[in-house]
Short mmCIF file of C-alpha atoms and ligand atoms in Angstrom, two decimals:
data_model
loop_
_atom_site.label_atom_id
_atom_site.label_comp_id
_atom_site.label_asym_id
_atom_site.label_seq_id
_atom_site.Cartn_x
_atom_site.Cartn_y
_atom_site.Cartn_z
CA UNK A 23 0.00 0.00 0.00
CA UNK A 24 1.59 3.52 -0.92
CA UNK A 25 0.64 6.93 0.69
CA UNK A 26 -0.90 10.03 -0.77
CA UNK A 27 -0.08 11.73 2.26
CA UNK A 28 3.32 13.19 2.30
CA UNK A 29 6.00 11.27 4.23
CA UNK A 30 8.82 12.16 6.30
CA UNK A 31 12.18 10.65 7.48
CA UNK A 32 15.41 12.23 8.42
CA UNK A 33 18.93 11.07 9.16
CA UNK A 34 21.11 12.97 11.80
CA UNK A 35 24.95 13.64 11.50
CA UNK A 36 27.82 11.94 13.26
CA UNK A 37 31.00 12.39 14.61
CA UNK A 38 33.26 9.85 15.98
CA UNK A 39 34.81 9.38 19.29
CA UNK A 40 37.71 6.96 18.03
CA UNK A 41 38.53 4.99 15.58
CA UNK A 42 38.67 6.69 12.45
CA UNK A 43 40.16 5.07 9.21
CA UNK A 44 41.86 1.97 11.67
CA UNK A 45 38.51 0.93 11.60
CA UNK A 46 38.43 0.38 7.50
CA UNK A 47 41.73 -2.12 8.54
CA UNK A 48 39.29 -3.74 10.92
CA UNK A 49 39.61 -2.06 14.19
CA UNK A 50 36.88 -1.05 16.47
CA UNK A 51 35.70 2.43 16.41
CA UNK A 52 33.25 4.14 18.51
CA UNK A 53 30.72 6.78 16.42
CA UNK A 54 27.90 9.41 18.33
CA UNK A 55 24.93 11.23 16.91
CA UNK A 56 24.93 14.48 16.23
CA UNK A 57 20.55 15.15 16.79
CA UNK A 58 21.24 18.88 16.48
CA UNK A 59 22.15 18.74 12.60
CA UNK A 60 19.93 16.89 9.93
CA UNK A 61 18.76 15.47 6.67
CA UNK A 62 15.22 15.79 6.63
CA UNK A 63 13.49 13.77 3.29
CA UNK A 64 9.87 14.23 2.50
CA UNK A 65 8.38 11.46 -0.32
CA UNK A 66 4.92 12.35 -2.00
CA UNK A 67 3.17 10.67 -4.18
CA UNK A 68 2.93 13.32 -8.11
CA UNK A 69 0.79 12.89 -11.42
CA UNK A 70 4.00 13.34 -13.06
CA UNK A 71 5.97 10.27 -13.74
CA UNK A 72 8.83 9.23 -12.40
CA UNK A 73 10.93 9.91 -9.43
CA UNK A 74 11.74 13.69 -9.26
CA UNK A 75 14.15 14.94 -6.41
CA UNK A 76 14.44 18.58 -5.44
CA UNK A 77 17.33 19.31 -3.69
CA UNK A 78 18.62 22.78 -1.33
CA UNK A 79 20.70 24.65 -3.36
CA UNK A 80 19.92 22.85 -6.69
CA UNK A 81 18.10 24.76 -9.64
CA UNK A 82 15.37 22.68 -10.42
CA UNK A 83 14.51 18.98 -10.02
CA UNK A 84 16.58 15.93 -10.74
CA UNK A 85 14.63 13.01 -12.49
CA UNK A 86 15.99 9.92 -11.90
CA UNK A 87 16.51 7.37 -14.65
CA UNK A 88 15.67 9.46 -17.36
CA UNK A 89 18.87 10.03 -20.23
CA UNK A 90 21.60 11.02 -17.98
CA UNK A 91 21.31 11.04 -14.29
CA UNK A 92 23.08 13.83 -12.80
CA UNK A 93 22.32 13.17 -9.25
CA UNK A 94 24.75 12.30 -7.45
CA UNK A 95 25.67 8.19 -7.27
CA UNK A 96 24.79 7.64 -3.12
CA UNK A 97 21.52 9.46 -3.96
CA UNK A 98 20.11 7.40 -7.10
CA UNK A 99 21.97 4.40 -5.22
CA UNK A 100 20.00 4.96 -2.25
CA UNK A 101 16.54 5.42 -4.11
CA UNK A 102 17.16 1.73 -6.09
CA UNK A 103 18.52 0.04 -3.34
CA UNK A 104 15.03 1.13 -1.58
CA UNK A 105 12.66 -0.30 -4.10
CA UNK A 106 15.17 -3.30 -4.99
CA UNK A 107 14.65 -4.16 -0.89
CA UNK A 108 10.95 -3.47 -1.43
CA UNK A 109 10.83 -5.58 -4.42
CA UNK A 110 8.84 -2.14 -6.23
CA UNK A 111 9.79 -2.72 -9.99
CA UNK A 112 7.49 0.04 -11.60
CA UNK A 113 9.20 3.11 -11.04
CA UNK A 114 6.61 5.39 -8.52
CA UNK A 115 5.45 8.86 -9.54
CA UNK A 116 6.56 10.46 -6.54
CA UNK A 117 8.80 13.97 -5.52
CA UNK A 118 11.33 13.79 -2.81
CA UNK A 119 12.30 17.09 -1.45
CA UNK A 120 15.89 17.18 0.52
CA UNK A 121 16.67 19.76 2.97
CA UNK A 122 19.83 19.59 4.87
CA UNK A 123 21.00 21.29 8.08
CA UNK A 124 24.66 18.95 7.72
CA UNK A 125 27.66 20.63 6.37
CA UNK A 126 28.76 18.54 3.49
CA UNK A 127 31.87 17.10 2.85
CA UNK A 128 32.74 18.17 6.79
CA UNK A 129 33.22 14.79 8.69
CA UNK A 130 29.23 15.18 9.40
CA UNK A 131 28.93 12.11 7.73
CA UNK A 132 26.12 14.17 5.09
CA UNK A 133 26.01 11.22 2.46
CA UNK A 134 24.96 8.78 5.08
CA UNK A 135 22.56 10.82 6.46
CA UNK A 136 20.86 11.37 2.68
CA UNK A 137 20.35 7.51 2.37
CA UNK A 138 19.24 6.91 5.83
CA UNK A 139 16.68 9.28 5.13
CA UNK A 140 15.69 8.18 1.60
CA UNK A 141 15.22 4.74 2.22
CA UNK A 142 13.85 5.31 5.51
CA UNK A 143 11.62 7.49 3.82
CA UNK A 144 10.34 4.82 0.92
CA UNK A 145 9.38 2.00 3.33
CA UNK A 146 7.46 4.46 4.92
CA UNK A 147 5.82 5.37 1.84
CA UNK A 148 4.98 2.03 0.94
CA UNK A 149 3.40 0.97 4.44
CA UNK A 150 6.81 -1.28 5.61
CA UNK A 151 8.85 -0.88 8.95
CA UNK A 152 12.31 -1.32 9.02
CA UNK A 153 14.77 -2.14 12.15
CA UNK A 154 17.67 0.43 12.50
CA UNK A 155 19.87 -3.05 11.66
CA UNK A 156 18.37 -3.38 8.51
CA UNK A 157 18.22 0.17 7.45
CA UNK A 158 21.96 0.76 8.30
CA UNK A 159 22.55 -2.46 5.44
CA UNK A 160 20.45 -1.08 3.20
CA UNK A 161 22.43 2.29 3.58
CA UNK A 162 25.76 0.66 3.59
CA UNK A 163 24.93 -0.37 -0.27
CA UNK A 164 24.28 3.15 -1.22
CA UNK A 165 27.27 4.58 0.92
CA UNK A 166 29.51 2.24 -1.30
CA UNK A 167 28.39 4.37 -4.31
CA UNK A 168 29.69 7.46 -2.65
CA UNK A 169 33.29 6.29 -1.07
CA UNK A 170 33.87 3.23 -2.26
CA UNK A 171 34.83 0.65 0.46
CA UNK A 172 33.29 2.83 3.50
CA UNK A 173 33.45 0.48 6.74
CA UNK A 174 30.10 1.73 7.22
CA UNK A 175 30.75 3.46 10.88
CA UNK A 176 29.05 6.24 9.28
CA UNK A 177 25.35 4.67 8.50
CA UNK A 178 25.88 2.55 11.54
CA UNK A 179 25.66 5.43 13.68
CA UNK A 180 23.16 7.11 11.50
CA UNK A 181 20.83 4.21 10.74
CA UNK A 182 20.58 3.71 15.21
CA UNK A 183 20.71 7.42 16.39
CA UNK A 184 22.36 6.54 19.19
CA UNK A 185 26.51 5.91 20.84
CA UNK A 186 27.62 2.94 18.96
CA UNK A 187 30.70 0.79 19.06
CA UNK A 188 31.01 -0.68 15.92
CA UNK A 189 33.46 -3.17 14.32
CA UNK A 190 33.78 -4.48 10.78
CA UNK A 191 31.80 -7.82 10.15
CA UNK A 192 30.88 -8.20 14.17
CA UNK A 193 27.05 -6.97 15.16
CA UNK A 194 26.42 -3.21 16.08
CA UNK A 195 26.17 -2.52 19.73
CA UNK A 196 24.67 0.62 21.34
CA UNK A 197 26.27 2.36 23.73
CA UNK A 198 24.59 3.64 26.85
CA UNK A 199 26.34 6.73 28.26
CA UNK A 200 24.83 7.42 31.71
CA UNK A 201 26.85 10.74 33.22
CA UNK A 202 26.33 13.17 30.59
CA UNK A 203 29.65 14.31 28.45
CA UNK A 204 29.94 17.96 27.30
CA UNK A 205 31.17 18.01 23.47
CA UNK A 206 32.28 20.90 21.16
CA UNK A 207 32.39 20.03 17.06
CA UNK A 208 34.45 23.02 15.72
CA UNK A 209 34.57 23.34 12.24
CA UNK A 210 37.43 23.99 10.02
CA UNK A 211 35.69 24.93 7.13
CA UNK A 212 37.98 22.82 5.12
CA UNK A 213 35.87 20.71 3.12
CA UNK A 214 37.92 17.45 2.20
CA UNK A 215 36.86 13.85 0.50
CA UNK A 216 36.75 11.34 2.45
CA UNK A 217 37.07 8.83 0.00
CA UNK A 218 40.55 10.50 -1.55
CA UNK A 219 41.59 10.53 2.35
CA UNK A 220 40.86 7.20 2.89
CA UNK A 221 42.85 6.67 -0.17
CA UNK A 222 45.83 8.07 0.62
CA UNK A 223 45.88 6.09 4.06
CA UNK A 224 45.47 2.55 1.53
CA UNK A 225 48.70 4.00 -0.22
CA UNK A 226 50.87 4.71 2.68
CA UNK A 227 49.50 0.99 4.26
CA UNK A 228 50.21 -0.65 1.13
CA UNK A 229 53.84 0.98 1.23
CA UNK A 230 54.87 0.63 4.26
CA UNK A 231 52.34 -1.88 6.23
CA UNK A 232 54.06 -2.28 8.91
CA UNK A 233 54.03 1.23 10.52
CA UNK A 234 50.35 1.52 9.93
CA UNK A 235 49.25 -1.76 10.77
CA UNK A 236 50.90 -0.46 14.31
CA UNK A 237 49.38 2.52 14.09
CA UNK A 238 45.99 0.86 13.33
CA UNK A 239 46.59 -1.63 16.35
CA UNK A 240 47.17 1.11 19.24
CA UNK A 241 43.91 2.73 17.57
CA UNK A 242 41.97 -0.16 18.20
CA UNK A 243 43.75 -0.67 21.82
CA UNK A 244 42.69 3.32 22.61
CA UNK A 245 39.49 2.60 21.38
CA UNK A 246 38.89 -0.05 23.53
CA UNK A 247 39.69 1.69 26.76
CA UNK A 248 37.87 4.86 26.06
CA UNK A 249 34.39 2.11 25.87
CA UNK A 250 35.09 1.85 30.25
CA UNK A 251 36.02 5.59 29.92
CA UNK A 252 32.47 6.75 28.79
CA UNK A 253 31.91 7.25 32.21
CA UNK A 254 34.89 9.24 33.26
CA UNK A 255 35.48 12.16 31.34
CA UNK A 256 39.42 12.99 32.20
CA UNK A 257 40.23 9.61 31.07
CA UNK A 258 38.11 9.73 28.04
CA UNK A 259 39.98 13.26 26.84
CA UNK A 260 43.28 12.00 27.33
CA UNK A 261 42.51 8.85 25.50
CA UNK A 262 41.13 11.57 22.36
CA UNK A 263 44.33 13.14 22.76
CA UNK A 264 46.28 10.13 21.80
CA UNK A 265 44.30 9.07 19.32
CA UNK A 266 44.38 12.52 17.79
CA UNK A 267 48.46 12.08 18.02
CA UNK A 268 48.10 8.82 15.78
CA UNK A 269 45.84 10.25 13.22
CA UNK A 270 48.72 12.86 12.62
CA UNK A 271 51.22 10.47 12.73
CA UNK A 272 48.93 8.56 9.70
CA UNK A 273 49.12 11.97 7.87
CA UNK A 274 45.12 13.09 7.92
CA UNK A 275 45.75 16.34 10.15
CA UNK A 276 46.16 19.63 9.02
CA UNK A 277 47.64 22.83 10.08
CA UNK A 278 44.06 24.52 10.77
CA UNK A 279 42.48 21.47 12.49
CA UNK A 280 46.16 21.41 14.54
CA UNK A 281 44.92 24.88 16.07
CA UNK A 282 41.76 23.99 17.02
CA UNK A 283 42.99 21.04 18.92
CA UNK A 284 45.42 23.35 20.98
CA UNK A 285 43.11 25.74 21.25
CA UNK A 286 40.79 23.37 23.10
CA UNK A 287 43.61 22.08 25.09
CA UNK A 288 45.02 25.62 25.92
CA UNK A 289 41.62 26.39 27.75
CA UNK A 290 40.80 23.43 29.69
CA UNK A 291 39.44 20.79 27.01
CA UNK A 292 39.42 17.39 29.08
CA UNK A 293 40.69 16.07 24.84
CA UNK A 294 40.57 16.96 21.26
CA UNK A 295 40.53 15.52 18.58
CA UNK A 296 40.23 15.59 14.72
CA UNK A 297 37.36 13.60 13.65
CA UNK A 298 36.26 11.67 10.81
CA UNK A 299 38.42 11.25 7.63
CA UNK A 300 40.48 14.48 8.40
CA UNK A 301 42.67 17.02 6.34
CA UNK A 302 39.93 19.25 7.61
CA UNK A 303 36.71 18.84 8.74
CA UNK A 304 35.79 18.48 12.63
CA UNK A 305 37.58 18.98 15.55
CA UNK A 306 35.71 16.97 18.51
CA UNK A 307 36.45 18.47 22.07
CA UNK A 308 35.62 17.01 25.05
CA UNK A 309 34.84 19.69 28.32
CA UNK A 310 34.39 20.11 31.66
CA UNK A 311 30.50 21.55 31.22
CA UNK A 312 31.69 24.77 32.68
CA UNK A 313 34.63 25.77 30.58
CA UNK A 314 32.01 24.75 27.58
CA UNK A 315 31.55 28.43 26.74
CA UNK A 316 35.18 29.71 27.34
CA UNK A 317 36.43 27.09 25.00
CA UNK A 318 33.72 27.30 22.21
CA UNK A 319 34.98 31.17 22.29
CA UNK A 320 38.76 30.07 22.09
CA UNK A 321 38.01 27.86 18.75
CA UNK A 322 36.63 30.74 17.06
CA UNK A 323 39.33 32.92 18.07
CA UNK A 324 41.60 30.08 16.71
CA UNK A 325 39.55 30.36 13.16
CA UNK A 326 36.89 27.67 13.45
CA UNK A 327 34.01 28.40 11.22
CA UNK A 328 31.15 27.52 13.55
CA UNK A 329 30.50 25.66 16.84
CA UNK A 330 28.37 23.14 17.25
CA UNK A 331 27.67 21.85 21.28
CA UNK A 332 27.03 18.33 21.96
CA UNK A 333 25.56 16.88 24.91
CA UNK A 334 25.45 13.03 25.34
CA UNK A 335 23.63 11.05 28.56
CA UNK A 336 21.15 11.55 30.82
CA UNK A 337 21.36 14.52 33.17
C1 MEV B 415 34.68 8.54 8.09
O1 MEV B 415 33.65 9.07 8.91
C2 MEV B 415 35.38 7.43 8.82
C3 MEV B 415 36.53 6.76 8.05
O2 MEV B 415 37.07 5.80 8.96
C4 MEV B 415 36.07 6.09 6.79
C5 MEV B 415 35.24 4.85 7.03
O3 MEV B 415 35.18 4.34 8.13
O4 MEV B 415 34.67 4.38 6.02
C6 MEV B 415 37.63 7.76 7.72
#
């Protein structure tokens, strides 16, 4: 059964705690919402034919799988792997408006967010639930369209809404964070790829494996302590901190998201860290709830773009 009522659905953004490309080699990383920032998707059912998408900040609709398809591959990727899972095989008149609060290419994770939402969005339409299991391996096929090999952190995260540890190949398991931790995400306003960062981490593995497979192991072993750390906030900063230090020894830092991170540090951050693929992006910071608005006010003084606060746990 479809709807002729209009349908919503909307995937958040994401940062991660730790983790970050060790976790395409396999190592465990652990991913948060970001509720503040989101894709929001709404699906309605139009005489016209076909599947038209209107996106923010794009002249005019896109219709997919007529001639060429200019929209973009995790987008028509994420509208057939909907009706493929649905088994739909008549292409449905229908518009599907995208509005986006996420930064793009920004660490945000603002691809995964776009399927989430889009296939969330078509079961709805056509009467179906899905579990957040199966829509974060429905999204993982459309996320491959858009980097390539993704571990799929990113839709795990998004697909749940909720603190995740997540591992390549081993079931997702939520995260319950009971004494609330105080987050800043500064942005650089560097917009980077992550799939040509990711890339550039496969060439320096493939040349010289054996640093990075160590640098990918004490990832995984930092990872793994901050999971008892959730609940003790000094430990969990100094636990970013080194994992910041071995994303710059992998090469993904860069001078602007460098003085963020001492920024932070310089005014009381418990940790800080680059987040997501890097050369750019986030900087996650970890503080003590009443330094939170002394040290948003150093990152902008330090050149981040905007501030986004983060509050995880129950009160
Ligand atoms: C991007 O949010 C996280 C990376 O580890 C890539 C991935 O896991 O696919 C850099």
């Amino acid at each position: 059964m479809t709807s002729t009522l209009a349908i919503s659905a909307k995937g958040v953004g994401k940062v991660i705690l730790g983790g970050e490309h060790a976790v395409v080699y396999g190592a465990p990383a652990i991913a948060l919402p970001v509720p503040s920032l989101a894709t929001e998707v709404s699906l309605k059912e139009t005489p016209t034919p076909g599947i038209h998408i209107f996106l923010d900040h794009y002249p005019g609709p896109l219709v997919l799988g007529q001639s060429e398809d200019p929209a973009p591959a995790f987008l028509s990727k994420a509208v057939s792997v909907a009706l493929e899972a649905l088994e739909v095989t008549d292409t449905p008149s229908v518009s599907l408006s995208i509005h986006s609060s996420i930064p793009i290419a920004s660490g945000f994770g603002s691809s995964g967010a776009v399927s989430v939402a889009v296939i969330q969005a078509f079961f709805r339409y056509f009467g179906r639930n899905l579990t957040p299991e199966e829509l974060r391996r429905l999204a993982h096929e459309a996320e491959k369209a858009a980097h390539g090999q993704p571990s799929g952190v990113d839709t795990a995260v998004i697909a749940y809404e909720s603190p995740i540890w997540f591992r390549r190949e081993t079931p997702v398991e939520t995260l319950p964070i009971g004494r609330p931790l105080t987050f800043l995400v500064a942005e650089t306003g560097l917009r980077s790829s992550t799939r040509e960062v990711v890339n550039y981490v496969e060439k320096k593995w493939r040349r010289d494996p054996d640093s990075y497979e160590t640098l990918f192991s004490r990832i995984g072993e930092t990872v793994t302590a901050m999971r008892p750390a959730l609940g003790d906030p000094q430990a969990l900063g100094a636990l970013m901190d080194l994992n910041h230090q071995l994303l710059v020894s992998m090469g993904v830092s860069s001078p602007e998201t460098e003085r963020l991170v001492m920024a932070a540090r310089e005014s009381g951050a418990w940790g800080a860290k680059l987040t997501g693929a890097g050369w750019g992006g986030n900087v996650l910071v970890l503080t003590p709830p009443e330094l939170e608005q002394a040290i948003a006010t150093a990152l902008i003084t330090a050149g981040a773009q905007h501030v986004h606060p983060l509050t995880l746990g129950n009160a």
